CSV table of N, CA, C and O in Angstrom, one decimal:
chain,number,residue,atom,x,y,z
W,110,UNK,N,-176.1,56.6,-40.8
W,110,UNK,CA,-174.8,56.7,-40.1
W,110,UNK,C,-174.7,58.1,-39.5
W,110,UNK,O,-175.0,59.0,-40.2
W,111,UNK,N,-174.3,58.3,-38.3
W,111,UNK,CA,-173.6,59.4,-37.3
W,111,UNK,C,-172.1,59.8,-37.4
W,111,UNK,O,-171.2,59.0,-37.8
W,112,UNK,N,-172.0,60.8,-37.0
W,112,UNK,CA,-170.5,60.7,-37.4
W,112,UNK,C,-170.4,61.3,-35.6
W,112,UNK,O,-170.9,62.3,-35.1
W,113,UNK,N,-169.5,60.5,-35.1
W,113,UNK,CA,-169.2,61.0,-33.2
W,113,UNK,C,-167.7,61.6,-33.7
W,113,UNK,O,-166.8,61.2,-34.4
W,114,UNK,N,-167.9,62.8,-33.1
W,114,UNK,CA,-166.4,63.6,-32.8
W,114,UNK,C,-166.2,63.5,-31.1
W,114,UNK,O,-167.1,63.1,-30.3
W,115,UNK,N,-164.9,63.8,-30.8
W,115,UNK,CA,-164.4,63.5,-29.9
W,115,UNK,C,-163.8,64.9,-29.3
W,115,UNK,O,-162.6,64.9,-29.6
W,116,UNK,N,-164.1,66.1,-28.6
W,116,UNK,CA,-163.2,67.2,-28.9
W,116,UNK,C,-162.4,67.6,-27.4
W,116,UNK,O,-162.5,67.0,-26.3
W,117,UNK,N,-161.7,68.3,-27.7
W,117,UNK,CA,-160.0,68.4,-26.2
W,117,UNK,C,-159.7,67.4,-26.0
W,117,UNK,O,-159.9,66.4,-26.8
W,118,UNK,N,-159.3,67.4,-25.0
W,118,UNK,CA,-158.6,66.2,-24.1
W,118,UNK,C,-158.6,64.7,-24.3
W,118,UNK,O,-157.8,64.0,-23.8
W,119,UNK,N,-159.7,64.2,-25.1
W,119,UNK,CA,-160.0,63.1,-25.2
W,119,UNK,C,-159.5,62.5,-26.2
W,119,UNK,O,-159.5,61.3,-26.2
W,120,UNK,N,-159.0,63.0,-27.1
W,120,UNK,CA,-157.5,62.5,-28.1
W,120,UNK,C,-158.3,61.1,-29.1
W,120,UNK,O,-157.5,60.1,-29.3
W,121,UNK,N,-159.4,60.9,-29.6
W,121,UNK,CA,-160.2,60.0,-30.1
W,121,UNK,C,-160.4,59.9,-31.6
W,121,UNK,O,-161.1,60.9,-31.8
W,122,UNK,N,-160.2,59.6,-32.6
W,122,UNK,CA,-160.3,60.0,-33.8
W,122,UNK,C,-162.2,59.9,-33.8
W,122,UNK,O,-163.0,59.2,-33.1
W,123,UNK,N,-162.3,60.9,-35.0
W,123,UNK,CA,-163.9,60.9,-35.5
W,123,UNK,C,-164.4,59.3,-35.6
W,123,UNK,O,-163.7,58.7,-36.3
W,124,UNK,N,-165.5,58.7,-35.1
W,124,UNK,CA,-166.0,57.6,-35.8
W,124,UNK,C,-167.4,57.7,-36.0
W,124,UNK,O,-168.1,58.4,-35.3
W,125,UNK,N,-167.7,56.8,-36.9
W,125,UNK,CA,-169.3,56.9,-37.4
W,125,UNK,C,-170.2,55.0,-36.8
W,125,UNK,O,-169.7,53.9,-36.5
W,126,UNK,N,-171.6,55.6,-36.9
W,126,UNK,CA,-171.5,53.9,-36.2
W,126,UNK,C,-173.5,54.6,-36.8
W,126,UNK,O,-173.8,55.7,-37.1
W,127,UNK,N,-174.2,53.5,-36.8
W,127,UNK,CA,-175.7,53.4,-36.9
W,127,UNK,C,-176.3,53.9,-35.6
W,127,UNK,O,-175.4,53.5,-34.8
W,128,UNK,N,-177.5,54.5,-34.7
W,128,UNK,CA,-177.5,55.1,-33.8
W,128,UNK,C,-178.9,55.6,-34.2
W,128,UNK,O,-179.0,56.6,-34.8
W,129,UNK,N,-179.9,54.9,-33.8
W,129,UNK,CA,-181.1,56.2,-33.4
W,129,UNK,C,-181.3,56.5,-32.8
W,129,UNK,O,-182.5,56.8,-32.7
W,130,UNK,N,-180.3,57.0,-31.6
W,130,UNK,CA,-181.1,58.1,-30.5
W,130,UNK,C,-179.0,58.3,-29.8
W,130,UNK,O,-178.2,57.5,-30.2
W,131,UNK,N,-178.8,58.9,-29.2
W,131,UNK,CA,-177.9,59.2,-28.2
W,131,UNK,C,-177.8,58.3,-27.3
W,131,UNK,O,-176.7,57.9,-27.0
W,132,UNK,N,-178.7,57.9,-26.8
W,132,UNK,CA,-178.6,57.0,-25.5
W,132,UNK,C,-177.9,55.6,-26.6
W,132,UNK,O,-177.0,55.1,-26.0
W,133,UNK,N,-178.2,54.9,-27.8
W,133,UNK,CA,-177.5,53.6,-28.7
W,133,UNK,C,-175.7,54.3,-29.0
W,133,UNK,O,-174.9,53.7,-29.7
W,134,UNK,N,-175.6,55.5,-28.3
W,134,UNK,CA,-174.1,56.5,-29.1
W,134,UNK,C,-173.7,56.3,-27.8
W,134,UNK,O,-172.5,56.1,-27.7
W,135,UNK,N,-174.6,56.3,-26.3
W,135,UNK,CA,-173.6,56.2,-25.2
W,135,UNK,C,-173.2,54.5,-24.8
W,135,UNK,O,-172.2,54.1,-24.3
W,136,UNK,N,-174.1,53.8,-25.1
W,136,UNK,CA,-174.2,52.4,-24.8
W,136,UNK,C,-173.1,51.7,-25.5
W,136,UNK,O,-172.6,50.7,-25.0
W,137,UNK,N,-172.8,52.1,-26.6
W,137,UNK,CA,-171.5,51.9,-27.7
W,137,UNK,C,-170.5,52.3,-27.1
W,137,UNK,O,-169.6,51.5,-26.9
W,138,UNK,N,-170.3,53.6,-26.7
W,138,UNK,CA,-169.0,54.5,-26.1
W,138,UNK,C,-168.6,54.0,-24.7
W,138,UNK,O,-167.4,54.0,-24.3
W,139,UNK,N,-169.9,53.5,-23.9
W,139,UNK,CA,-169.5,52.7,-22.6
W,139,UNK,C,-168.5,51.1,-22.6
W,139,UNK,O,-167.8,50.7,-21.7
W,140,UNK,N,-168.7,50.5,-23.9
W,140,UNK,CA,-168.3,49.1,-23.6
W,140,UNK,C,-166.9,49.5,-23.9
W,140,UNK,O,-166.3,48.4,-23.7
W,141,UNK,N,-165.8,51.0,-24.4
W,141,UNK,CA,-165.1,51.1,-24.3
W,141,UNK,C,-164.2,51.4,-22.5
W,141,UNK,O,-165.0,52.1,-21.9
W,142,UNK,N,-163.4,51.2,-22.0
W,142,UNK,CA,-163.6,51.3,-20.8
W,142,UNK,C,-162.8,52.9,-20.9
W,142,UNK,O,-163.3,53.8,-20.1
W,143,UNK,N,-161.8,53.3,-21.7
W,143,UNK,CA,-161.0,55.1,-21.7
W,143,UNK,C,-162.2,55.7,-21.8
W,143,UNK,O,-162.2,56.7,-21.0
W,144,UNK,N,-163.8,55.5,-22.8
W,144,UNK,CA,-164.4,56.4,-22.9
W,144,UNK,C,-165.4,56.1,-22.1
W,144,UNK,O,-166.4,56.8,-22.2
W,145,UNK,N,-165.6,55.0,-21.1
W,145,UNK,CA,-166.4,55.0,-20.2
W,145,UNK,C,-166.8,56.4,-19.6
W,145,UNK,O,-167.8,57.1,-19.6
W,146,UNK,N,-164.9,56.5,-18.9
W,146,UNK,CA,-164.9,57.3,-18.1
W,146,UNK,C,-165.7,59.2,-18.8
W,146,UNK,O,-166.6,59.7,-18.1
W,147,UNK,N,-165.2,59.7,-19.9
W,147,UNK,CA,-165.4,60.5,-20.2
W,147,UNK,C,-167.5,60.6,-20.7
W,147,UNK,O,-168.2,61.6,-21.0
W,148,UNK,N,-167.6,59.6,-20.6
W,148,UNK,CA,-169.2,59.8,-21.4
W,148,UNK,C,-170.3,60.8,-19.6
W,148,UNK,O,-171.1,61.7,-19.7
W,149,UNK,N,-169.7,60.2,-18.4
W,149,UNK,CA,-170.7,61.0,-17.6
W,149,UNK,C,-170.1,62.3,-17.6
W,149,UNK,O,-170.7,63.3,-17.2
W,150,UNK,N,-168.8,62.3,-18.0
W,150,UNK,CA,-168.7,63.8,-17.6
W,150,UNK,C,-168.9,65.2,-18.9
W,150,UNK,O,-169.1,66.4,-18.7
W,151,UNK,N,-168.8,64.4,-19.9
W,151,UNK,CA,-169.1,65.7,-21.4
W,151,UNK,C,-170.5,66.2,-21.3
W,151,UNK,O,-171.6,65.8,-20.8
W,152,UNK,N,-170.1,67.3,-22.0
W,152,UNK,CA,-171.9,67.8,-22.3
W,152,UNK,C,-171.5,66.9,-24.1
W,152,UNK,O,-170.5,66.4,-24.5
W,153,UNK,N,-173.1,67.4,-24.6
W,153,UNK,CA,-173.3,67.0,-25.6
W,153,UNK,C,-174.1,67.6,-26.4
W,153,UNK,O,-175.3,68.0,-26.1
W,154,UNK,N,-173.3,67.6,-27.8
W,154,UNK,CA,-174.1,68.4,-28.8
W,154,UNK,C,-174.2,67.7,-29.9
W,154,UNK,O,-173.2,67.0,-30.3
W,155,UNK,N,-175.7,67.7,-30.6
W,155,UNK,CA,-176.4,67.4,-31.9
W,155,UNK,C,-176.4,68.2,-33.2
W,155,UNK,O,-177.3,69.1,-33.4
W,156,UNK,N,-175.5,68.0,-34.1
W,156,UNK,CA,-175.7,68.8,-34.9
W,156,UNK,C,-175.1,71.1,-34.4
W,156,UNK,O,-175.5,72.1,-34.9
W,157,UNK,N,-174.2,70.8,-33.6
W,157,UNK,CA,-173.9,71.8,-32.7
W,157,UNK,C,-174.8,72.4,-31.6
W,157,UNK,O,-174.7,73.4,-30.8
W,158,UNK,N,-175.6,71.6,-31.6
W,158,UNK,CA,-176.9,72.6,-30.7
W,158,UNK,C,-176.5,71.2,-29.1
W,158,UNK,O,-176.2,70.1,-29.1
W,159,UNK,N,-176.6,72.2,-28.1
W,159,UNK,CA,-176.1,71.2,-27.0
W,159,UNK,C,-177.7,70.6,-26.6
W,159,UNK,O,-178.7,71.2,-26.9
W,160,UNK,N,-177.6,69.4,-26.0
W,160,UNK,CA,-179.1,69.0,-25.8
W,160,UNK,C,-178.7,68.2,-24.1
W,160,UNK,O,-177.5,68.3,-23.7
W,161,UNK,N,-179.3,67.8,-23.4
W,161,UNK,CA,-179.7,67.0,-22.3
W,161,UNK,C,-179.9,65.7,-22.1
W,161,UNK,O,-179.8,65.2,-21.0
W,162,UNK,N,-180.2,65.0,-22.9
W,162,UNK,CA,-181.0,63.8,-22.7
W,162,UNK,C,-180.4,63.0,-23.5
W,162,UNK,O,-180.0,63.5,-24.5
W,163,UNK,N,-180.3,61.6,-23.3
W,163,UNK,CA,-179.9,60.3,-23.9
W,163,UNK,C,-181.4,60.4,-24.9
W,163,UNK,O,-181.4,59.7,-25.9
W,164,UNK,N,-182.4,60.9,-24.7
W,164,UNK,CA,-183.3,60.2,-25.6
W,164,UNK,C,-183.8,60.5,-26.8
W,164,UNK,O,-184.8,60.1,-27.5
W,165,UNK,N,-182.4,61.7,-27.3
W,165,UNK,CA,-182.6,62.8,-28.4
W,165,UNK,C,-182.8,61.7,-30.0
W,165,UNK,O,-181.8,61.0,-30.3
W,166,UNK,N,-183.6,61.7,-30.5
W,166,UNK,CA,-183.4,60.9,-31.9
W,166,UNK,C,-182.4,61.4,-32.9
W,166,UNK,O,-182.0,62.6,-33.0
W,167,UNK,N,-182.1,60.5,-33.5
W,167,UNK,CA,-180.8,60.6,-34.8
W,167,UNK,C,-181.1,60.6,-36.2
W,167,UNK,O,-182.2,60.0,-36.3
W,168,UNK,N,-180.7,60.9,-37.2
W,168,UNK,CA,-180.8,60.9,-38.2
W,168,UNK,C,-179.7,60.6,-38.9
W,168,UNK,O,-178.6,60.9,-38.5
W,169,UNK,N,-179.7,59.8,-40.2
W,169,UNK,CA,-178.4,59.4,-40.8
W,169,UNK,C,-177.8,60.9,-41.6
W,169,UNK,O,-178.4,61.7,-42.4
W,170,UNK,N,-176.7,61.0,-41.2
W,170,UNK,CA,-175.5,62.6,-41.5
W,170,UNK,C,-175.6,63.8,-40.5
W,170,UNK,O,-175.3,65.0,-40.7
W,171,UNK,N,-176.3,62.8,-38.8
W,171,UNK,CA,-176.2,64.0,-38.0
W,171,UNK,C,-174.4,63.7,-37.1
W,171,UNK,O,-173.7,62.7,-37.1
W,172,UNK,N,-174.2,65.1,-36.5
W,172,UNK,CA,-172.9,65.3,-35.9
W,172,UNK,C,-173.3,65.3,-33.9
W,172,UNK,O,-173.9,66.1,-33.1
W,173,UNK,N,-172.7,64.1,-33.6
W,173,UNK,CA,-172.7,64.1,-32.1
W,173,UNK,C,-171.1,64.5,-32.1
W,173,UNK,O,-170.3,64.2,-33.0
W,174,UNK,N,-171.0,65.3,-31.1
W,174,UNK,CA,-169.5,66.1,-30.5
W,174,UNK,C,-169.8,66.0,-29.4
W,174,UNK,O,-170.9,66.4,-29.0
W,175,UNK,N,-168.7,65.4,-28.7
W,175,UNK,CA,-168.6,65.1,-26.8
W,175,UNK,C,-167.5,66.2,-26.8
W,175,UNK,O,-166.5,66.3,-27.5
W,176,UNK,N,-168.2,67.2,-25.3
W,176,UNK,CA,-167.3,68.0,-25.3
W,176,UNK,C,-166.9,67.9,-23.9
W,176,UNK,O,-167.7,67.8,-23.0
W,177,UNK,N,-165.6,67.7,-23.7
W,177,UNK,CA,-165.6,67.5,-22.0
W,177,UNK,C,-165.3,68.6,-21.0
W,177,UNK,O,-164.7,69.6,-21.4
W,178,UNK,N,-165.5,68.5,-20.1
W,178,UNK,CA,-165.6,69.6,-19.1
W,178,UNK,C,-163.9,70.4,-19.7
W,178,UNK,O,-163.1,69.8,-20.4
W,179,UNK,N,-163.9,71.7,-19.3
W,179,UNK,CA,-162.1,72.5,-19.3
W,179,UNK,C,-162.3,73.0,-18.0
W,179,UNK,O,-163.3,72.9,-17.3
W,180,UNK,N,-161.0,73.5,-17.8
W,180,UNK,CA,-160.7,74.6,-16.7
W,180,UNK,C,-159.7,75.4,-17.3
W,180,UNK,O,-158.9,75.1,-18.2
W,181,UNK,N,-160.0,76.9,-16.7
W,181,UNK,CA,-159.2,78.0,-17.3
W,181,UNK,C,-159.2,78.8,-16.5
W,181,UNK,O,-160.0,78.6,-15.5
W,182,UNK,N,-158.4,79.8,-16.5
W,182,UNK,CA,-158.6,81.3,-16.1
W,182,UNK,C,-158.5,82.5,-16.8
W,182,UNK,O,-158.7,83.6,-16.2
């Protein structure tokens, strides 16, 4: 099991789901249509380290955090 956080603006509680790779964590998050929207625009981090690719592998008790774009000054 994974545990997905959801962090700012996206108001989501923590959920956990089976997942071996990122890309099985976006395909899940897609069939929601609120987090459709948010999955192309977050960066994404494993375990806190930010990564790139849907093709990152999982391990059972790793931390995916979608972090979505801010604006500030």
């Amino acid at each position: 099991m994974v545990t997905i956080e959801f962090l700012g603006p996206i108001q989501k509680a923590a959920m956990t789901m089976e997942a071996a790779s990122l890309r099985d964590v976006a395909e899940v998050l897609k069939q929601d249509s609120e987090m459709a929207q948010w999955i192309e625009n977050c960066a994404v981090a494993v375990n806190d380290t930010l990564v790139a690719s849907l093709d990152v592998s999982l391990k059972s008790g790793d931390k995916v955090s979608l972090l979505p774009p801010v604006c500030g000054g």
